[in-house]
Every structure is written in C-alpha cells, then in structure tokens.
Coordinates of C-alpha atoms and ligand atoms in Angstrom, one line a residue:
M1 CA 9.5 -65.9 5.9
N2 CA 6.5 -64.3 4.0
V3 CA 7.6 -62.4 1.0
T4 CA 5.3 -59.4 -0.7
F5 CA 6.8 -58.9 -3.9
V6 CA 5.7 -55.5 -5.3
S7 CA 6.1 -54.5 -8.9
Y8 CA 4.6 -51.9 -11.6
E9 CA 4.7 -54.8 -14.3
V10 CA 4.1 -58.4 -13.8
T11 CA 4.1 -60.9 -17.0
P12 CA 1.3 -61.8 -18.2
F13 CA -0.9 -59.2 -16.8
A14 CA 1.2 -56.4 -18.0
K15 CA 4.3 -56.8 -19.8
I16 CA 6.6 -53.3 -21.1
G17 CA 10.1 -55.1 -20.4
G18 CA 12.3 -57.2 -18.8
L19 CA 11.1 -56.7 -14.7
A20 CA 7.2 -58.6 -15.8
D21 CA 9.0 -61.6 -16.9
V22 CA 11.0 -61.1 -13.4
A23 CA 8.2 -60.5 -11.3
G24 CA 5.8 -63.0 -13.0
A25 CA 8.6 -65.5 -12.9
L26 CA 11.1 -65.6 -9.9
P27 CA 7.9 -65.4 -7.0
K28 CA 7.0 -69.1 -8.6
Y29 CA 11.0 -70.3 -7.9
L30 CA 11.0 -68.4 -4.5
N31 CA 7.2 -70.1 -3.8
D32 CA 8.8 -73.6 -2.1
K33 CA 11.5 -71.8 -0.3
V34 CA 9.3 -69.8 1.5
N35 CA 6.1 -69.4 3.5
E36 CA 4.1 -67.3 1.8
I37 CA 5.1 -65.2 -1.3
S38 CA 2.3 -62.4 -2.8
V39 CA 2.3 -60.2 -5.3
I40 CA 1.4 -57.0 -5.3
M41 CA 1.0 -54.3 -9.0
P42 CA -1.7 -51.4 -10.2
F43 CA -4.1 -52.5 -11.4
H44 CA -3.3 -50.8 -15.1
K45 CA -6.0 -50.7 -17.7
I46 CA -3.6 -53.0 -19.8
V47 CA -4.6 -55.8 -17.1
E48 CA -8.1 -55.9 -17.3
E49 CA -7.6 -56.8 -21.1
N50 CA -5.1 -59.1 -20.2
I51 CA -7.3 -60.8 -17.9
K52 CA -9.6 -61.5 -20.4
K53 CA -7.0 -62.3 -23.4
Y54 CA -5.4 -64.9 -21.2
D55 CA -8.8 -66.1 -18.9
L56 CA -7.6 -65.4 -15.9
P57 CA -9.7 -65.3 -12.7
L58 CA -10.1 -62.0 -10.8
E59 CA -12.5 -61.1 -7.7
K60 CA -12.5 -58.1 -5.6
I61 CA -11.6 -58.7 -2.0
A62 CA -12.1 -55.3 -0.8
E63 CA -12.6 -51.6 -1.7
N64 CA -12.9 -48.1 0.1
L65 CA -9.6 -48.3 1.4
Y66 CA -7.0 -45.5 1.8
P67 CA -3.5 -44.2 1.8
I68 CA -1.9 -43.7 5.5
S69 CA -0.3 -40.8 4.9
H70 CA -0.6 -39.9 1.0
S71 CA -2.6 -36.4 1.2
F72 CA -4.6 -37.9 -1.8
K73 CA -7.6 -38.7 0.1
Y74 CA -8.9 -41.2 -2.8
P75 CA -10.1 -44.5 -2.2
F76 CA -8.7 -47.5 -3.2
S77 CA -9.9 -51.3 -4.0
I78 CA -8.3 -54.2 -4.3
F79 CA -8.8 -56.9 -6.9
K80 CA -7.3 -60.6 -7.0
S81 CA -5.9 -62.8 -9.1
Y82 CA -3.3 -65.8 -9.2
L83 CA -0.1 -65.8 -11.0
P84 CA -1.1 -68.4 -14.2
D85 CA -0.5 -72.1 -12.7
T86 CA 0.0 -71.7 -9.6
K87 CA -1.4 -70.8 -6.3
I88 CA 0.3 -67.7 -5.7
P89 CA -1.9 -64.6 -5.5
I90 CA -1.5 -61.5 -7.1
Y91 CA -3.3 -58.4 -5.8
F92 CA -4.1 -55.1 -7.9
I93 CA -4.2 -51.8 -6.3
K94 CA -7.2 -49.9 -8.2
N95 CA -8.2 -46.8 -8.3
E96 CA -9.6 -45.3 -11.6
N97 CA -8.2 -41.7 -11.9
L98 CA -4.7 -42.9 -11.2
F99 CA -4.0 -46.1 -12.9
S100 CA -6.3 -45.8 -16.2
T101 CA -3.9 -44.5 -19.1
E102 CA -3.1 -47.4 -21.7
D103 CA 0.5 -46.8 -21.3
V104 CA 1.8 -48.2 -17.7
Y105 CA 4.7 -45.9 -17.9
E106 CA 2.9 -42.3 -18.9
Y107 CA 0.6 -41.2 -16.7
P108 CA 0.8 -37.3 -16.6
N109 CA 2.2 -36.8 -13.0
K110 CA 4.5 -40.3 -12.3
D111 CA 5.3 -38.7 -9.1
H112 CA 1.5 -38.4 -7.7
Q113 CA 0.6 -42.0 -8.8
T114 CA 3.4 -43.9 -7.8
S115 CA 3.8 -42.3 -3.9
Y116 CA 0.6 -42.8 -4.0
F117 CA 1.0 -46.5 -4.8
S118 CA 3.4 -46.9 -2.2
D119 CA 1.8 -46.0 0.8
C120 CA -1.4 -47.7 -0.9
V121 CA 0.7 -50.8 -0.1
I122 CA 1.9 -50.5 2.7
S123 CA -1.7 -49.9 4.3
F124 CA -2.9 -53.2 2.2
I125 CA -0.1 -55.1 3.7
K126 CA -0.4 -53.9 7.2
D127 CA -4.1 -54.7 6.9
F128 CA -4.0 -57.8 4.7
L129 CA -0.7 -59.5 4.9
P130 CA 0.5 -58.3 8.7
D131 CA 2.8 -61.1 8.5
T132 CA 4.7 -60.3 6.0
N133 CA 8.4 -60.3 7.0
I134 CA 10.2 -58.5 3.7
I135 CA 8.8 -56.7 1.0
H136 CA 10.3 -57.2 -2.4
I137 CA 10.6 -54.0 -4.2
N138 CA 11.7 -53.1 -7.8
D139 CA 13.1 -49.9 -9.3
W140 CA 12.1 -46.6 -8.6
Q141 CA 8.5 -46.7 -9.2
T142 CA 8.1 -48.8 -5.5
S143 CA 11.0 -47.1 -3.8
L144 CA 9.1 -44.8 -1.6
I145 CA 7.8 -48.0 0.5
P146 CA 11.0 -48.2 2.5
V147 CA 11.1 -44.4 2.4
Y148 CA 7.7 -44.7 4.1
L149 CA 8.4 -47.5 6.6
K150 CA 11.8 -46.0 7.9
N151 CA 10.7 -42.0 8.2
N152 CA 6.0 -42.5 8.4
Y153 CA 6.2 -46.0 10.0
R154 CA 9.0 -46.8 12.6
D155 CA 6.8 -46.7 15.6
N156 CA 4.2 -48.9 14.5
E157 CA 4.1 -52.2 15.9
I158 CA 3.2 -54.3 12.4
L159 CA 5.4 -52.6 9.8
S160 CA 8.2 -51.3 12.0
K161 CA 9.3 -55.4 11.7
I162 CA 9.2 -55.3 7.9
A163 CA 12.6 -55.3 6.2
T164 CA 12.8 -54.2 2.6
V165 CA 15.1 -55.9 -0.5
L166 CA 15.3 -53.1 -3.2
T167 CA 16.1 -54.4 -7.1
I168 CA 17.1 -52.0 -9.6
H169 CA 16.2 -53.1 -12.8
N170 CA 18.3 -50.0 -14.8
L171 CA 19.6 -47.3 -12.9
G172 CA 19.1 -44.7 -16.1
Y173 CA 15.1 -44.5 -14.8
Q174 CA 15.3 -43.4 -11.4
G175 CA 12.2 -40.8 -10.7
I176 CA 13.2 -37.3 -10.1
F177 CA 10.5 -34.5 -9.4
P178 CA 10.0 -31.5 -7.9
P179 CA 10.7 -31.2 -3.6
E180 CA 6.7 -30.3 -3.7
I181 CA 6.1 -34.1 -3.8
L182 CA 7.4 -34.9 0.0
S183 CA 4.4 -33.1 1.2
I184 CA 2.1 -34.4 -1.4
A185 CA 3.2 -37.8 -0.4
G186 CA 2.9 -37.2 3.2
L187 CA 6.9 -37.8 3.8
P188 CA 8.9 -35.2 6.1
G189 CA 10.7 -32.3 4.5
Y190 CA 13.6 -32.8 6.5
L191 CA 14.1 -35.6 3.4
Y192 CA 15.0 -32.8 1.6
N193 CA 18.5 -33.5 2.4
I194 CA 21.8 -34.4 0.5
D195 CA 22.3 -37.3 3.0
A196 CA 18.2 -38.3 2.4
L197 CA 16.1 -37.7 -1.2
E198 CA 17.9 -34.4 -2.0
F199 CA 19.2 -34.6 -5.6
F200 CA 20.8 -31.4 -7.8
G201 CA 17.8 -29.6 -5.7
Q202 CA 15.2 -32.2 -6.9
I203 CA 14.0 -35.4 -4.8
N204 CA 15.4 -38.4 -6.5
F205 CA 12.7 -41.5 -5.3
L206 CA 15.3 -43.9 -6.6
K207 CA 17.9 -42.4 -4.3
G208 CA 15.7 -43.3 -1.1
G209 CA 15.3 -46.5 -2.2
I210 CA 19.1 -46.9 -2.3
L211 CA 19.4 -45.4 1.2
F212 CA 16.5 -46.5 2.8
S213 CA 16.3 -50.4 1.8
D214 CA 18.0 -53.0 4.1
V215 CA 19.6 -54.3 1.3
I216 CA 19.8 -53.8 -2.5
N217 CA 20.2 -55.8 -5.3
T218 CA 20.6 -55.2 -8.8
V219 CA 20.1 -57.6 -12.0
S220 CA 23.8 -59.2 -12.5
K221 CA 27.3 -59.0 -10.9
T222 CA 29.1 -56.9 -13.7
Y223 CA 26.0 -54.5 -13.3
A224 CA 26.8 -54.4 -9.2
E225 CA 30.4 -53.3 -10.0
E226 CA 29.2 -51.0 -13.0
I227 CA 27.4 -48.6 -11.2
Q228 CA 29.5 -47.8 -8.7
T229 CA 31.6 -46.1 -11.3
D230 CA 31.3 -42.5 -12.9
E231 CA 30.4 -44.1 -16.4
Y232 CA 27.3 -45.7 -15.2
G233 CA 26.7 -44.5 -12.1
Y234 CA 23.9 -42.0 -13.5
K235 CA 25.3 -39.6 -10.4
L236 CA 24.3 -42.1 -8.1
D237 CA 27.6 -43.6 -7.8
G238 CA 28.6 -41.7 -5.0
V239 CA 25.4 -43.0 -2.9
L240 CA 25.6 -46.9 -4.3
K241 CA 28.9 -46.8 -3.3
V242 CA 27.9 -45.7 0.4
R243 CA 25.9 -48.5 0.3
N244 CA 28.3 -51.0 -0.8
N245 CA 28.1 -53.7 1.7
D246 CA 24.8 -54.0 1.2
L247 CA 25.1 -54.3 -2.7
Y248 CA 24.2 -57.4 -4.8
G249 CA 23.9 -58.6 -8.3
I250 CA 21.9 -61.8 -8.6
L251 CA 21.4 -62.7 -12.2
N252 CA 17.4 -62.6 -13.3
G253 CA 16.8 -65.8 -14.7
I254 CA 14.4 -66.9 -17.7
D255 CA 11.0 -69.1 -17.5
Y256 CA 12.1 -72.2 -18.4
E257 CA 8.3 -73.9 -18.7
H258 CA 7.3 -70.5 -21.1
F259 CA 10.0 -70.2 -23.2
N260 CA 11.1 -73.9 -24.3
P261 CA 11.8 -74.7 -27.8
E262 CA 10.5 -77.9 -27.4
T263 CA 7.0 -77.4 -26.5
D264 CA 6.5 -73.6 -26.8
K265 CA 2.7 -73.3 -28.6
L266 CA 3.5 -69.9 -29.9
I267 CA 6.1 -71.0 -32.7
P268 CA 5.2 -73.3 -35.5
Y269 CA 7.9 -76.1 -35.4
N270 CA 9.4 -77.1 -32.0
F271 CA 12.6 -78.5 -32.0
N272 CA 15.5 -79.1 -29.1
K273 CA 19.1 -79.2 -30.0
D274 CA 19.4 -82.5 -31.4
N275 CA 16.8 -81.6 -33.9
V276 CA 18.1 -78.1 -34.9
E277 CA 16.7 -78.8 -38.2
N278 CA 12.8 -77.9 -37.3
K279 CA 14.4 -74.6 -36.3
Y280 CA 15.0 -74.4 -39.9
K281 CA 11.1 -74.5 -40.6
N282 CA 10.6 -71.8 -38.0
K283 CA 13.5 -69.4 -40.0
L284 CA 11.4 -69.9 -43.2
Y285 CA 8.5 -69.2 -41.9
L286 CA 9.0 -65.9 -39.8
Q287 CA 10.4 -65.0 -43.7
E288 CA 7.2 -65.7 -45.6
K289 CA 5.4 -64.1 -42.4
L290 CA 7.5 -60.9 -43.2
N291 CA 7.4 -60.5 -46.5
L292 CA 11.1 -61.6 -46.7
P293 CA 12.9 -64.1 -49.3
K294 CA 12.6 -67.5 -48.5
N295 CA 16.3 -68.7 -48.3
K296 CA 17.2 -71.3 -45.3
N297 CA 20.9 -70.5 -46.0
I298 CA 20.8 -66.6 -45.6
P299 CA 21.8 -65.3 -42.7
L300 CA 19.1 -64.1 -40.8
I301 CA 19.7 -61.3 -37.9
S302 CA 17.1 -60.2 -35.3
F303 CA 16.9 -57.6 -32.8
I304 CA 13.9 -57.4 -30.2
G305 CA 13.6 -54.7 -28.0
R306 CA 13.2 -50.6 -27.0
I307 CA 14.2 -48.6 -29.8
V308 CA 16.3 -46.7 -27.4
E309 CA 20.2 -45.8 -27.6
Q310 CA 20.8 -47.8 -24.3
K311 CA 19.9 -50.7 -26.4
G312 CA 22.7 -49.6 -28.8
I313 CA 19.9 -48.7 -31.8
D314 CA 22.1 -46.0 -32.9
L315 CA 25.3 -48.0 -33.5
I316 CA 23.0 -50.8 -35.6
S317 CA 21.6 -47.5 -37.2
E318 CA 24.7 -46.5 -38.5
L319 CA 25.7 -50.1 -40.0
L320 CA 22.4 -50.4 -41.9
N321 CA 23.7 -49.2 -45.2
Y322 CA 26.8 -51.0 -45.0
L323 CA 24.9 -54.2 -43.6
T324 CA 22.1 -54.2 -46.8
L325 CA 25.3 -54.5 -49.3
L326 CA 25.5 -58.0 -47.3
N327 CA 24.0 -61.0 -48.4
L328 CA 21.8 -61.4 -45.1
Q329 CA 18.5 -60.6 -44.1
I330 CA 17.5 -58.1 -40.6
V331 CA 14.5 -58.4 -38.6
I332 CA 13.7 -55.8 -36.1
L333 CA 11.0 -55.6 -33.7
G334 CA 11.1 -53.1 -31.2
T335 CA 9.4 -49.4 -30.0
G336 CA 10.3 -46.3 -29.0
E337 CA 12.3 -43.1 -29.8
K338 CA 10.1 -41.8 -32.9
H339 CA 13.3 -40.5 -34.9
Y340 CA 15.2 -44.4 -34.7
E341 CA 11.5 -45.5 -36.0
E342 CA 11.4 -43.2 -38.6
L343 CA 15.0 -44.2 -39.8
L344 CA 14.4 -47.7 -39.5
L345 CA 11.2 -47.5 -41.5
K346 CA 13.0 -45.3 -44.5
Y347 CA 15.7 -48.1 -44.9
Q348 CA 12.9 -50.8 -44.6
N349 CA 11.4 -48.9 -47.6
K350 CA 14.7 -48.9 -49.5
Y351 CA 15.7 -52.5 -49.0
P352 CA 12.6 -54.4 -48.4
D353 CA 14.6 -57.6 -49.2
K354 CA 16.7 -57.1 -46.9
L355 CA 15.2 -55.3 -44.0
S356 CA 11.8 -56.5 -41.8
I357 CA 11.0 -53.6 -39.5
N358 CA 8.3 -54.2 -37.0
I359 CA 7.2 -51.2 -35.0
K360 CA 5.0 -52.3 -32.4
F361 CA 4.3 -54.9 -29.4
D362 CA 4.0 -58.5 -30.3
L363 CA 4.6 -61.0 -27.7
E364 CA 3.8 -63.9 -30.4
L365 CA 5.9 -62.4 -32.7
A366 CA 8.9 -62.3 -30.7
Q367 CA 8.9 -65.9 -29.8
L368 CA 9.3 -66.3 -33.4
I369 CA 11.5 -64.5 -33.8
Y370 CA 14.2 -65.9 -31.2
A371 CA 13.1 -68.9 -33.0
G372 CA 13.5 -68.7 -36.2
S373 CA 16.4 -66.5 -36.5
D374 CA 20.4 -67.5 -36.4
M375 CA 21.7 -64.5 -34.8
F376 CA 20.6 -61.9 -32.0
M377 CA 22.0 -58.3 -32.0
M378 CA 22.3 -56.6 -28.4
P379 CA 24.9 -54.0 -28.5
S380 CA 23.4 -52.4 -25.5
K381 CA 25.6 -49.3 -24.1
Y382 CA 24.6 -50.5 -20.6
E383 CA 22.4 -53.5 -19.7
P384 CA 21.5 -54.2 -16.3
C385 CA 21.2 -57.8 -17.0
G386 CA 19.2 -58.3 -20.6
L387 CA 16.6 -61.0 -20.8
G388 CA 17.0 -61.2 -24.5
Q389 CA 20.1 -62.7 -25.0
M390 CA 19.2 -65.8 -22.7
Y391 CA 15.6 -66.3 -24.9
A392 CA 17.8 -66.7 -28.1
M393 CA 20.2 -68.4 -26.9
R394 CA 17.5 -71.1 -25.5
Y395 CA 16.2 -71.1 -29.0
G396 CA 19.0 -71.7 -30.6
T397 CA 20.3 -68.3 -31.6
I398 CA 23.9 -67.1 -31.5
P399 CA 23.8 -63.8 -29.9
I400 CA 26.2 -60.4 -30.8
V401 CA 26.9 -58.4 -27.9
R402 CA 28.3 -55.9 -26.3
Y403 CA 30.2 -57.1 -23.4
T404 CA 28.3 -55.0 -20.7
G405 CA 26.5 -55.9 -17.5
G406 CA 24.6 -58.8 -18.0
L407 CA 25.2 -59.4 -21.5
A408 CA 29.2 -59.8 -20.2
D409 CA 28.2 -62.3 -17.4
T410 CA 25.8 -64.5 -19.7
V411 CA 27.5 -64.5 -23.0
K412 CA 30.8 -67.0 -23.5
E413 CA 33.2 -66.0 -26.5
A414 CA 32.9 -68.2 -29.5
S415 CA 35.8 -69.9 -30.5
C416 CA 35.9 -72.5 -33.4
E417 CA 39.2 -74.0 -32.7
N418 CA 38.0 -75.6 -29.7
K419 CA 34.0 -75.1 -30.8
H420 CA 33.5 -73.4 -27.2
G421 CA 31.6 -70.0 -26.4
T422 CA 28.0 -69.1 -27.1
G423 CA 28.2 -65.7 -29.0
F424 CA 30.1 -63.0 -30.3
G425 CA 31.2 -59.7 -28.6
F426 CA 32.9 -56.7 -28.3
Y427 CA 33.7 -53.9 -25.7
D428 CA 34.2 -50.3 -26.9
Y429 CA 31.3 -48.5 -28.1
I430 CA 32.1 -48.3 -31.6
S431 CA 29.5 -49.6 -34.4
S432 CA 32.5 -50.1 -36.5
N433 CA 33.2 -52.9 -33.2
L434 CA 30.1 -54.2 -33.6
L435 CA 30.0 -54.7 -37.6
I436 CA 33.3 -56.7 -36.6
E437 CA 31.5 -59.4 -34.7
I438 CA 28.3 -59.4 -37.2
L439 CA 31.1 -60.0 -39.9
K440 CA 32.8 -63.1 -37.7
A441 CA 29.4 -64.3 -37.0
I442 CA 28.5 -64.8 -40.9
H443 CA 31.5 -65.9 -41.8
V444 CA 31.4 -69.3 -39.1
Y445 CA 27.7 -69.5 -40.3
N446 CA 28.7 -69.6 -44.3
R447 CA 32.0 -71.2 -44.4
D448 CA 32.3 -73.6 -41.0
K449 CA 28.5 -75.7 -40.4
D450 CA 30.3 -77.8 -38.0
C451 CA 31.5 -75.1 -35.4
W452 CA 28.0 -73.1 -36.1
N453 CA 26.2 -76.0 -34.9
A454 CA 28.6 -76.4 -32.0
L455 CA 27.7 -72.9 -31.0
I456 CA 24.0 -74.0 -30.9
A457 CA 24.2 -76.7 -29.2
N458 CA 26.5 -74.8 -26.7
A459 CA 23.9 -71.9 -26.4
M460 CA 21.0 -74.4 -26.1
S461 CA 22.9 -76.2 -23.2
E462 CA 23.6 -72.9 -20.9
N463 CA 21.6 -73.2 -18.2
F464 CA 20.0 -70.0 -17.5
S465 CA 17.1 -71.0 -14.8
W466 CA 15.8 -69.1 -12.0
N467 CA 16.7 -72.0 -9.4
K468 CA 20.0 -70.7 -8.8
S469 CA 19.2 -67.0 -8.4
A470 CA 16.3 -67.8 -6.0
E471 CA 18.6 -69.1 -3.7
E472 CA 21.0 -66.3 -3.9
Y473 CA 17.5 -64.2 -2.9
I474 CA 16.8 -66.6 -0.2
F475 CA 20.1 -65.8 1.2
I476 CA 19.7 -61.7 0.6
Y477 CA 16.5 -62.0 2.5
K478 CA 17.6 -63.6 5.5
R479 CA 20.5 -60.8 5.3
A480 CA 17.9 -58.1 5.1
L481 CA 15.9 -59.4 8.2
S482 CA 19.4 -59.9 10.1
K483 CA 20.1 -56.3 9.3
K484 CA 17.9 -53.8 9.2
H485 CA 19.8 -50.8 7.8
I486 CA 18.3 -47.8 9.7
Ligands
ADP1 P1 14.3 -54.7 -21.1 O1 13.7 -54.2 -19.5 O2 15.6 -53.3 -20.7 O3 13.3 -53.6 -22.1 P2 15.3 -56.8 -21.2 O4 16.2 -57.4 -22.3 O5 15.5 -57.2 -19.9 O6 15.3 -55.1 -21.9 O7 13.7 -57.3 -21.5 C1 12.9 -57.4 -22.3 C2 11.8 -57.9 -22.5 O8 10.6 -57.1 -23.4 C3 12.3 -59.3 -23.6 O9 11.3 -60.4 -23.1 C4 11.8 -59.1 -25.0 O10 12.0 -60.2 -25.9 C5 10.8 -58.2 -24.9 N1 10.3 -57.3 -25.4 C6 11.0 -55.8 -25.9 N2 9.8 -55.4 -27.0 C7 9.3 -56.3 -27.1 C8 8.4 -56.0 -28.6 N3 8.5 -54.7 -29.2 N4 7.5 -57.0 -28.7 C9 7.3 -58.0 -27.6 N5 8.5 -58.2 -26.7 C10 9.5 -57.4 -26.6

C-alpha cells in the first residue's frame, strides 16, 4: 500500500497547531506498515525559514507544472525534503503568488489558494506518484481533493483508482465561500446542490470532503460521537450522520522521541518518573525566566494554546480575579483573539507576581512550561483530540480539563483513595466548575504529597504513542480501498 499524506502544516516545516504535530509524526509510525509514504504540503513562507533554522535538505525536483482543472493557470514547482531523521519524502508545492503570506492561514482569498493547491496536488500525484493507493487528506484546506477525484477525474486511469481518507481535526473550521469558487476551481456547477457542496447558499469545502471521501476519521472516539449532535455538529451533523458507517475516531498520539523528558534538549534538567526532583528544578528555572517569584512549593498552573473560546479562555478569564487571591502562579502562553490577549495582559500588570502572560508562539518556552508546571489547564468548549494534555502528562504535569472530545478519552479522574487517575475534570461548561477542579488539585498538591506524586507517576506512565493509532489507520486505509464510496 502506498500512502500520500496531504496537510497544510507539518512539524517542523510549519507548525500552527496540533495538525502539524500529527502530520510530522504519524507518517513515521506508518512507514514500516506500508510500502511507501510521502507527504505533500504548500511551500509557505515560513517553510524556507524553518528549513534553514533546522538545517534540513531541500532540492527543487520539478518546475513549470500546472493544475489540471483549476482556472488559475499559474505554474507551480516542487521542492523536496525529508521528515527529519527519516527517509520519508516531503514535497512542497511552490507558487510565489499563492503561498507567500507570513501567516499560513491568512491568505486573503483562501478559497482560491486551497482549491489551487488541491488541484496541484492531484496533478503532481498523477505524474510523479502514480502508484499512490491512498490519499490521506486533513481538514477543509485539502477537502476538495476527493471532490475533484470523484467528479473531474473519475475516468482517469491513474486517479480513479485512488481511495481517499479524510481526517477532521476540527469541525469548527469548514471553509465556506461564495458559490463562484466552483467555476474558479474548475469544478462542475452541479455541485452547488444541497446533496453536494451547497451549504446555506454558499459552498462548504469540508462538506465536500465528508461526502466524497471513501472513509472519514476524526481524532478521538468521543469527538466522533459528539460531531453527530446538534451541539457539536456545526450544522454538519446531518451530513456526518449520513456517513456514519464510514466515520471513525482514531485518537492522535504524540511523538515519544521528541517529547521525552529524559532526553529533551529544550529543558535544562532531564527527568523521569523515578527522578521528579529534577522536574522542580525546571520549575524554578521557568519561574526565574518569567520573572515570577522562585518558589518550589507554590502551585504553578499553566495554559498553552490558541487564545480563543474553543480552548475555554473565557472561563479562565472569568476566574482570574479570584485566582489571583490564592497562593498560586499562572503561566499562559498563546496567541489569538485580541480582546482576550489584552484582558490577560491587563491582569498581568495588576498581579505580576502571580501571572505570567506570554503572547507569542514559542516552541522552546512551551516545552519548558510543560516540564516546569504542576498543573495544566485545558477547559475546552470542544476538543477534537487535544495534544497539550498529553504532552503535559508525559512531563508529569497534571491536567485540569473539561471532559469533552479527546480530553474525555485521555484524562482519567484522580482519586486519592486508591491513588488512581491522571487528572481532574468537569462536564458543564461553567467557570465555577473549572474553579472547583483547580481548588481540588491545589488541595491535593498542598496537603497530600503522596497522592500528588502518585498522580505524577500515573500520568507519566500513560502511553499515548502513535503505534496503536497507526495500526488503526492501516485498518481504515484498507477499508477505504475495499470500499470506494461513490
Ligand atoms: P489545536 O490544534 O486545536 O490548536 P492542540 O492541543 O491539538 O490544539 O495542539 C496545539 C499544539 O500547539 C500543542 O502542541 C501546543 O503545545 C502548541 N502550541 C499552541 N500554542 C502555542 C504557542 N503559543 N507556543 C508554542 N506552542 C504552542
């Protein structure tokens, strides 16, 4: 089986969120289970910077190629590198006009950019990777690929044989655009139809991916159930229910080599579950770096993520006035909605000894925070899988979460009676519930060190490696091959 994995972001070439980590790690774990695996992504501006930063190879392998159906007849070229420390090729589709913005997701006409990219991917696969059996696409940006395959290229000898698997990493982002995009993309007008891509008078790319992929997957079992409900379905619950028989929920793993507290070069003191003393050295180092009072015993709670309501930042903001009265420290790292960023910074000015607000994207600092915190907050409104809680547990940091999506599937409720569990959680999306769990965690931290140490050991003993999930992906690839949907 030959798999071509297509993603808009791939670690370390361009990382915005969890998708990049998945795209950078999963192919490595599939590598020994398939004949060949290749990755394709756009040549974003930041790719060039990261290739230099991480000293990765890069060669141009083709130029003056063209999309097949798209009305933009701009040429594109192909650059090739490898996923670090592997022989897995990654191909970059380069076009100066379309992929030159600073921010990966901020191109003004995203419908033009993503549709052009999707057709270029197909054109490249047809001529350079014709033995591809599976195209594994991710999120709405690549969702037109199965739409092209099933509508424009169904008579093409090479392309008609390829099966497609879509992984939805976040149903909240769907790619909804005016209907004109169909003719710009060179797609048939009949797709403007409620049974196809039409969506409340617009065109919905993700809906196309859901309807035309052979198999659909999302990134946790609970989220796969949730998205078929009105509450989490973002108006696509009906369409997802139609494809219910082909809908899976494979939990993301984390890269155990890269995120390993025993060997991690980004943290000053390495540690494991038998040597957590060194974890506290990282804590002191983190406090010093962030200008917080250095104190091993004061509970340090962190948050790393996009500063948006999906991640529960509204709940956290509501509690800050109260939390700053307590004997604790809070570290936040993230970027997102301006008014929340400003609000958080205002609190920091008021309580500089309690709060450290870091409005930036900083992978090195993130690693230090995972290692140096005692607790990690993730009170998400919805969470397809969530990686932060898994990284936190790997580094012995106890998650405090809302039990939704992947958070419900990965965090086990702590109990000091039998010293079971890995974290604290709540169900109803209300700030007082988050507060109760924070207070419970602090209570155990301050009063029951034996239990706290047991929770750390439990969290660090969890296994979120990709091996099991990679097996499950092989299963759905086979299923996609045996069952070409339309
Ligand atoms: P999502 O993909 O919804 O943004 P995830 O929890 O699945 O959320 O993944 C987010 C990833 O991005 C995690 O690896 C997290 O550590 C990382 N991350 C988010 N914001 C930042 C930031 N400001 N600096 C460094 N890493 C970040």
